[in-house]
């Protein structure tokens, strides 16, 4: 049986997937952390191919939920918040992840992309992992200068069928606006407009960046420079995971200093 990439969207009880053989020793249970547009989704696809662990993206979950027939009022307001670039409420996010908590004990491991995003969510995840008897291996914390992030976001195109991610210059499709994988139409995400990007960056600085310190203090954070090609960043990620077995690996710059520098640059580049 193959991995059912849509099982995560459907919730507990629907998953019929069987993890593939991992080419590396595993399973790996990882969080991908970093600002919007740093390349977490791109790396998740590549890490999935390298490690066999499933990408579990809360952003994809909300984008899929909006297509459901008759979404609940809570879900409607969550999707509206998402398009404005704001974070969805912790209560709703945690309840949607809790409904899918079975995916956390998958024997193929997992790549959490976009969750947790606040300290409250991280505390909730710790409890869910305890309940499932699963242990987090590491948090891959991706860092990139703000102007490069804005460039990645504004050139991003996403398949409206299979959700594959492209970039108009860095990762163009073979045929303009057509997905290489499924022939679907490539579209620009609603929240990749400049005003939404600005809101998302502020939400990241204020609510998500503190997680870098949260996981640093718990000895889980591996800081990965996100410059270069996706393949180079993948190599860096895999090397960091390899080094993970040696103690004292993370050399992160204090996050408060990085955040202040970012907020100073924000109005100049968006
Ligand atoms: P989500 O979907 O998680 O979006 P995000 O975190 O803002 O991240 P992105 O998907 O924008 O970027 P990415 O880092 O995955 O970059 P990508 O690989 O696409 O969340 C969306 C919204 O949902 C949130 O704003 C919020 O409202 C809500 N939400 C989700 N989870 C939530 C939670 N837990 N709590 C509350 N609210 C939540 O790459 C970007 C572009 O760069 C692409 O075009 C790609 O091709 C290109 N690229 C990638 N790598 C490279 C490279 N090395 N060189 C050149 N180009 C590259």
Tab-separated table of C-alpha atoms and ligand atoms in Angstrom:
chain	number	residue	atom	x	y	z
A	1	UNK	CA	0.000	0.000	0.000
A	2	UNK	CA	1.233	3.532	-0.795
A	3	UNK	CA	1.227	6.610	1.405
A	4	UNK	CA	-2.140	8.336	1.102
A	5	UNK	CA	-1.041	11.997	1.065
A	6	UNK	CA	-4.646	13.119	1.590
A	7	UNK	CA	-5.172	11.058	4.761
A	8	UNK	CA	-3.940	13.946	6.920
A	9	UNK	CA	-6.655	16.198	5.490
A	10	UNK	CA	-9.437	13.739	6.196
A	11	UNK	CA	-8.831	13.243	9.910
A	12	UNK	CA	-8.750	10.336	12.346
A	13	UNK	CA	-10.150	7.067	11.082
A	14	UNK	CA	-9.661	7.804	7.372
A	15	UNK	CA	-5.938	7.111	7.080
A	16	UNK	CA	-5.210	4.018	5.012
A	17	UNK	CA	-1.610	4.779	4.284
A	18	UNK	CA	1.344	2.494	4.671
A	19	UNK	CA	4.733	4.181	5.019
A	20	UNK	CA	7.302	3.392	2.339
A	21	UNK	CA	10.682	1.919	3.194
A	22	UNK	CA	12.930	4.736	4.375
A	23	UNK	CA	16.268	4.975	2.544
A	24	UNK	CA	17.804	6.265	5.804
A	25	UNK	CA	17.632	4.959	9.324
A	26	UNK	CA	14.503	6.269	10.961
A	27	UNK	CA	11.767	6.977	11.538
A	28	UNK	CA	12.369	10.703	11.818
A	29	UNK	CA	9.909	12.857	13.751
A	30	UNK	CA	10.702	16.439	12.869
A	31	UNK	CA	9.305	19.974	13.029
A	32	UNK	CA	10.145	22.389	10.205
A	33	UNK	CA	10.242	25.894	11.641
A	34	UNK	CA	10.925	29.212	9.971
A	35	UNK	CA	9.341	32.304	8.469
A	36	UNK	CA	6.680	32.208	5.725
A	37	UNK	CA	8.337	31.529	2.378
A	38	UNK	CA	11.672	30.346	3.751
A	39	UNK	CA	11.153	27.045	1.906
A	40	UNK	CA	9.694	24.708	4.554
A	41	UNK	CA	7.192	23.125	2.153
A	42	UNK	CA	9.878	22.662	-0.503
A	43	UNK	CA	12.213	21.034	2.006
A	44	UNK	CA	9.378	18.883	3.365
A	45	UNK	CA	8.849	17.397	-0.116
A	46	UNK	CA	12.581	16.681	-0.457
A	47	UNK	CA	12.917	15.324	3.084
A	48	UNK	CA	9.945	13.060	2.417
A	49	UNK	CA	11.774	11.602	-0.588
A	50	UNK	CA	14.993	11.216	1.442
A	51	UNK	CA	13.590	10.002	4.771
A	52	UNK	CA	10.160	8.584	3.946
A	53	UNK	CA	8.431	10.653	6.666
A	54	UNK	CA	5.075	12.260	5.777
A	55	UNK	CA	4.630	16.035	5.482
A	56	UNK	CA	1.834	17.189	7.772
A	57	UNK	CA	1.061	20.815	6.893
A	58	UNK	CA	-1.538	22.780	8.848
A	59	UNK	CA	-1.557	25.442	6.099
A	60	UNK	CA	-2.508	22.764	3.534
A	61	UNK	CA	-5.100	21.511	5.991
A	62	UNK	CA	-6.835	24.909	6.077
A	63	UNK	CA	-6.533	25.391	2.295
A	64	UNK	CA	-8.120	21.943	1.787
A	65	UNK	CA	-10.817	22.620	4.396
A	66	UNK	CA	-12.065	25.700	2.564
A	67	UNK	CA	-13.023	23.460	-0.386
A	68	UNK	CA	-15.179	21.250	1.839
A	69	UNK	CA	-18.902	21.303	1.304
A	70	UNK	CA	-20.470	23.473	4.035
A	71	UNK	CA	-17.447	24.364	6.223
A	72	UNK	CA	-18.335	25.189	9.841
A	73	UNK	CA	-18.495	28.883	10.899
A	74	UNK	CA	-15.259	28.355	12.887
A	75	UNK	CA	-13.527	27.017	9.793
A	76	UNK	CA	-14.864	29.849	7.623
A	77	UNK	CA	-13.456	32.465	10.002
A	78	UNK	CA	-10.146	30.533	10.172
A	79	UNK	CA	-9.813	30.625	6.379
A	80	UNK	CA	-10.645	34.345	6.313
A	81	UNK	CA	-7.919	34.975	8.936
A	82	UNK	CA	-5.481	32.940	6.845
A	83	UNK	CA	-6.075	35.009	3.707
A	84	UNK	CA	-5.497	38.195	5.700
A	85	UNK	CA	-2.163	36.707	6.791
A	86	UNK	CA	-3.177	36.352	10.450
A	87	UNK	CA	-2.743	33.221	12.514
A	88	UNK	CA	-5.708	30.923	13.025
A	89	UNK	CA	-6.727	30.607	16.699
A	90	UNK	CA	-4.725	28.178	18.819
A	91	UNK	CA	-7.930	26.444	19.925
A	92	UNK	CA	-9.011	25.587	16.383
A	93	UNK	CA	-5.533	24.596	15.184
A	94	UNK	CA	-4.907	22.336	18.167
A	95	UNK	CA	-8.326	20.699	17.867
A	96	UNK	CA	-7.725	19.974	14.151
A	97	UNK	CA	-4.303	18.472	14.893
A	98	UNK	CA	-5.727	16.507	17.821
A	99	UNK	CA	-8.312	14.921	15.457
A	100	UNK	CA	-5.339	13.696	13.416
A	101	UNK	CA	-3.086	12.749	16.360
A	102	UNK	CA	-2.862	9.171	15.030
A	103	UNK	CA	-0.545	10.501	12.285
A	104	UNK	CA	1.963	11.407	15.032
A	105	UNK	CA	2.533	7.757	15.891
A	106	UNK	CA	2.938	6.712	12.239
A	107	UNK	CA	5.832	4.283	12.059
A	108	UNK	CA	7.204	6.197	9.079
A	109	UNK	CA	7.666	9.316	11.258
A	110	UNK	CA	6.421	12.818	10.395
A	111	UNK	CA	7.493	16.250	9.163
A	112	UNK	CA	5.365	18.888	10.862
A	113	UNK	CA	5.230	21.915	8.533
A	114	UNK	CA	3.568	25.038	9.988
A	115	UNK	CA	2.721	23.529	13.372
A	116	UNK	CA	3.377	24.493	16.099
A	117	UNK	CA	3.373	28.226	15.465
A	118	UNK	CA	2.934	29.601	18.981
A	119	UNK	CA	4.268	28.593	22.380
A	120	UNK	CA	0.728	27.497	23.373
A	121	UNK	CA	0.649	25.174	20.339
A	122	UNK	CA	4.100	23.794	21.212
A	123	UNK	CA	2.930	22.957	24.733
A	124	UNK	CA	-0.179	21.279	23.282
A	125	UNK	CA	2.012	19.292	20.870
A	126	UNK	CA	4.229	18.106	23.743
A	127	UNK	CA	1.098	16.709	25.422
A	128	UNK	CA	-0.173	15.077	22.191
A	129	UNK	CA	3.207	13.419	21.605
A	130	UNK	CA	3.215	12.126	25.184
A	131	UNK	CA	-0.287	10.696	24.677
A	132	UNK	CA	0.832	8.968	21.472
A	133	UNK	CA	4.091	7.694	23.019
A	134	UNK	CA	6.080	9.495	20.308
A	135	UNK	CA	9.328	11.422	20.815
A	136	UNK	CA	10.339	14.427	18.725
A	137	UNK	CA	13.794	13.975	17.182
A	138	UNK	CA	14.625	17.532	16.170
A	139	UNK	CA	13.381	20.922	15.013
A	140	UNK	CA	14.883	22.183	11.752
A	141	UNK	CA	14.916	25.974	12.105
A	142	UNK	CA	15.413	27.633	8.700
A	143	UNK	CA	16.849	31.167	8.466
A	144	UNK	CA	17.032	33.517	5.451
A	145	UNK	CA	17.340	37.311	5.008
A	146	UNK	CA	13.976	39.044	4.634
A	147	UNK	CA	14.504	40.398	1.098
A	148	UNK	CA	15.172	36.863	-0.211
A	149	UNK	CA	12.037	35.591	1.531
A	150	UNK	CA	9.861	38.272	-0.040
A	151	UNK	CA	11.314	37.339	-3.442
A	152	UNK	CA	10.497	33.655	-2.862
A	153	UNK	CA	6.927	34.442	-1.769
A	154	UNK	CA	6.091	36.844	-4.557
A	155	UNK	CA	7.324	34.376	-7.230
A	156	UNK	CA	5.655	31.310	-5.752
A	157	UNK	CA	3.037	29.416	-7.774
A	158	UNK	CA	1.126	26.429	-6.384
A	159	UNK	CA	-0.746	23.678	-8.216
A	160	UNK	CA	-4.449	23.903	-7.462
A	161	UNK	CA	-4.673	20.127	-7.957
A	162	UNK	CA	-1.799	18.358	-6.154
A	163	UNK	CA	-0.397	21.417	-4.276
A	164	UNK	CA	3.110	21.045	-5.727
A	165	UNK	CA	5.113	24.254	-5.242
A	166	UNK	CA	7.025	26.151	-7.970
A	167	UNK	CA	8.798	29.483	-8.329
A	168	UNK	CA	8.553	31.530	-11.524
A	169	UNK	CA	12.346	31.878	-11.811
A	170	UNK	CA	13.987	29.543	-9.238
A	171	UNK	CA	11.811	26.440	-9.843
A	172	UNK	CA	9.744	27.068	-12.985
A	173	UNK	CA	7.434	24.380	-14.407
A	174	UNK	CA	8.316	22.891	-17.811
A	175	UNK	CA	5.217	24.537	-19.346
A	176	UNK	CA	4.234	27.971	-18.044
A	177	UNK	CA	1.380	27.856	-15.477
A	178	UNK	CA	0.973	24.059	-15.804
A	179	UNK	CA	1.959	21.574	-13.080
A	180	UNK	CA	4.690	19.120	-14.167
A	181	UNK	CA	3.273	16.435	-11.899
A	182	UNK	CA	-0.471	16.409	-12.570
A	183	UNK	CA	-1.121	18.958	-15.345
A	184	UNK	CA	-3.086	21.131	-12.875
A	185	UNK	CA	-3.261	24.920	-13.062
A	186	UNK	CA	-0.589	26.925	-11.202
A	187	UNK	CA	-1.986	29.790	-9.154
A	188	UNK	CA	-0.689	32.495	-6.832
A	189	UNK	CA	-1.753	32.056	-3.232
A	190	UNK	CA	-4.152	34.698	-1.946
A	191	UNK	CA	-1.897	35.379	1.060
A	192	UNK	CA	1.176	36.001	-1.128
A	193	UNK	CA	-0.013	39.587	-1.857
A	194	UNK	CA	2.232	42.308	-0.338
A	195	UNK	CA	-0.260	43.403	2.353
A	196	UNK	CA	-0.791	39.797	3.546
A	197	UNK	CA	2.953	39.087	3.433
A	198	UNK	CA	3.523	42.045	5.784
A	199	UNK	CA	0.933	40.724	8.276
A	200	UNK	CA	2.371	37.196	8.096
A	201	UNK	CA	5.911	38.412	8.767
A	202	UNK	CA	4.782	40.355	11.830
A	203	UNK	CA	2.824	37.328	13.101
A	204	UNK	CA	5.948	35.242	12.636
A	205	UNK	CA	8.163	37.673	14.561
A	206	UNK	CA	5.764	38.174	17.417
A	207	UNK	CA	4.266	34.702	17.871
A	208	UNK	CA	6.385	32.078	16.105
A	209	UNK	CA	10.030	33.112	16.399
A	210	UNK	CA	9.923	32.592	20.210
A	211	UNK	CA	9.620	28.868	19.395
A	212	UNK	CA	13.236	28.884	18.238
A	213	UNK	CA	14.219	29.651	21.846
A	214	UNK	CA	11.630	27.173	23.186
A	215	UNK	CA	13.206	24.311	21.257
A	216	UNK	CA	16.773	25.574	21.733
A	217	UNK	CA	16.269	25.372	25.491
A	218	UNK	CA	15.022	21.797	25.096
A	219	UNK	CA	18.078	20.785	23.033
A	220	UNK	CA	15.984	20.094	19.889
A	221	UNK	CA	16.835	23.026	17.613
A	222	UNK	CA	19.079	22.617	14.571
A	223	UNK	CA	19.563	25.973	12.843
A	224	UNK	CA	19.847	25.623	9.048
A	225	UNK	CA	20.853	28.513	6.739
A	226	UNK	CA	18.246	28.481	3.932
A	227	UNK	CA	20.431	30.163	1.275
A	228	UNK	CA	21.253	28.316	-1.943
A	229	UNK	CA	19.403	25.742	-4.004
A	230	UNK	CA	16.785	23.424	-2.495
A	231	UNK	CA	19.216	20.504	-2.976
A	232	UNK	CA	21.965	22.328	-1.059
A	233	UNK	CA	19.592	23.115	1.801
A	234	UNK	CA	18.413	19.505	1.866
A	235	UNK	CA	22.017	18.349	2.133
A	236	UNK	CA	22.585	20.781	5.020
A	237	UNK	CA	19.434	19.516	6.751
A	238	UNK	CA	20.437	15.867	6.395
A	239	UNK	CA	23.970	16.600	7.597
A	240	UNK	CA	22.599	18.390	10.667
A	241	UNK	CA	20.378	15.424	11.421
A	242	UNK	CA	23.399	13.153	11.047
A	243	UNK	CA	25.408	15.335	13.447
A	244	UNK	CA	22.433	15.393	15.807
A	245	UNK	CA	23.714	12.295	17.514
A	246	UNK	CA	26.746	14.313	18.677
A	247	UNK	CA	25.887	16.599	21.634
A	248	UNK	CA	25.925	20.434	21.575
A	249	UNK	CA	25.297	20.872	17.867
A	250	UNK	CA	23.242	24.056	17.667
A	251	UNK	CA	24.966	27.443	17.405
A	252	UNK	CA	21.939	29.728	17.011
A	253	UNK	CA	22.257	33.519	17.178
A	254	UNK	CA	20.022	34.828	20.027
A	255	UNK	CA	16.549	35.067	18.420
A	256	UNK	CA	15.682	38.430	19.975
A	257	UNK	CA	18.541	40.058	18.026
A	258	UNK	CA	17.520	38.413	14.734
A	259	UNK	CA	13.893	39.481	15.246
A	260	UNK	CA	14.739	43.129	15.933
A	261	UNK	CA	16.858	43.270	12.773
A	262	UNK	CA	13.971	41.824	10.739
A	263	UNK	CA	11.289	44.156	11.994
A	264	UNK	CA	13.561	47.098	11.161
A	265	UNK	CA	13.809	45.903	7.533
A	266	UNK	CA	10.160	44.915	7.055
A	267	UNK	CA	8.687	48.156	5.737
A	268	UNK	CA	11.601	48.644	3.330
A	269	UNK	CA	11.088	45.372	1.425
A	270	UNK	CA	7.302	44.788	1.398
B	1	LIG	P1	1.439	27.863	5.738
B	1	LIG	O1	0.876	27.203	4.557
B	1	LIG	O2	2.095	27.032	6.792
B	1	LIG	O3	2.380	29.004	5.197
B	1	LIG	P2	3.728	29.641	5.745
B	1	LIG	O4	4.295	29.131	7.013
B	1	LIG	O5	3.438	31.078	5.665
B	1	LIG	O6	4.771	29.093	4.795
B	1	LIG	P3	4.672	29.112	3.287
B	1	LIG	O7	3.882	27.937	2.791
B	1	LIG	O8	4.234	30.469	2.812
B	1	LIG	O9	6.203	29.005	2.868
B	1	LIG	P4	7.228	27.821	2.944
B	1	LIG	O10	8.228	28.115	4.017
B	1	LIG	O11	6.555	26.487	2.993
B	1	LIG	O12	7.948	28.061	1.550
B	1	LIG	P5	7.820	27.261	0.159
B	1	LIG	O13	8.513	25.941	0.243
B	1	LIG	O14	6.417	27.298	-0.331
B	1	LIG	O15	0.324	28.711	6.508
B	1	LIG	C1	-0.544	29.570	5.827
B	1	LIG	C2	-1.499	30.212	6.814
B	1	LIG	O16	-2.291	29.193	7.467
B	1	LIG	C3	-0.863	30.995	7.957
B	1	LIG	O17	-0.541	32.318	7.577
B	1	LIG	C4	-1.988	30.946	9.006
B	1	LIG	O18	-3.013	31.850	8.704
B	1	LIG	C5	-2.557	29.551	8.824
B	1	LIG	N1	-1.916	28.575	9.706
B	1	LIG	C6	-1.241	27.461	9.282
B	1	LIG	N2	-0.770	26.783	10.336
B	1	LIG	C7	-1.129	27.488	11.439
B	1	LIG	C8	-0.913	27.310	12.823
B	1	LIG	N3	-0.235	26.259	13.283
B	1	LIG	N4	-1.409	28.227	13.695
B	1	LIG	C9	-2.111	29.292	13.248
B	1	LIG	N5	-2.350	29.525	11.933
B	1	LIG	C10	-1.863	28.629	11.039
B	1	LIG	O19	8.763	28.204	-0.746
B	1	LIG	C11	8.356	29.520	-1.078
B	1	LIG	C12	8.781	29.821	-2.542
B	1	LIG	O20	10.216	29.812	-2.620
B	1	LIG	C13	8.308	28.766	-3.562
B	1	LIG	O21	7.981	29.420	-4.751
B	1	LIG	C14	9.543	27.859	-3.778
B	1	LIG	O22	9.557	27.268	-5.059
B	1	LIG	C15	10.666	28.860	-3.582
B	1	LIG	N6	11.871	28.248	-3.026
B	1	LIG	C16	11.931	27.331	-2.037
B	1	LIG	N7	13.209	27.016	-1.761
B	1	LIG	C17	13.969	27.781	-2.596
B	1	LIG	C18	15.366	27.934	-2.799
B	1	LIG	N8	16.254	27.230	-2.090
B	1	LIG	N9	15.799	28.823	-3.734
B	1	LIG	C19	14.916	29.566	-4.462
B	1	LIG	N10	13.576	29.449	-4.333
B	1	LIG	C20	13.105	28.573	-3.403
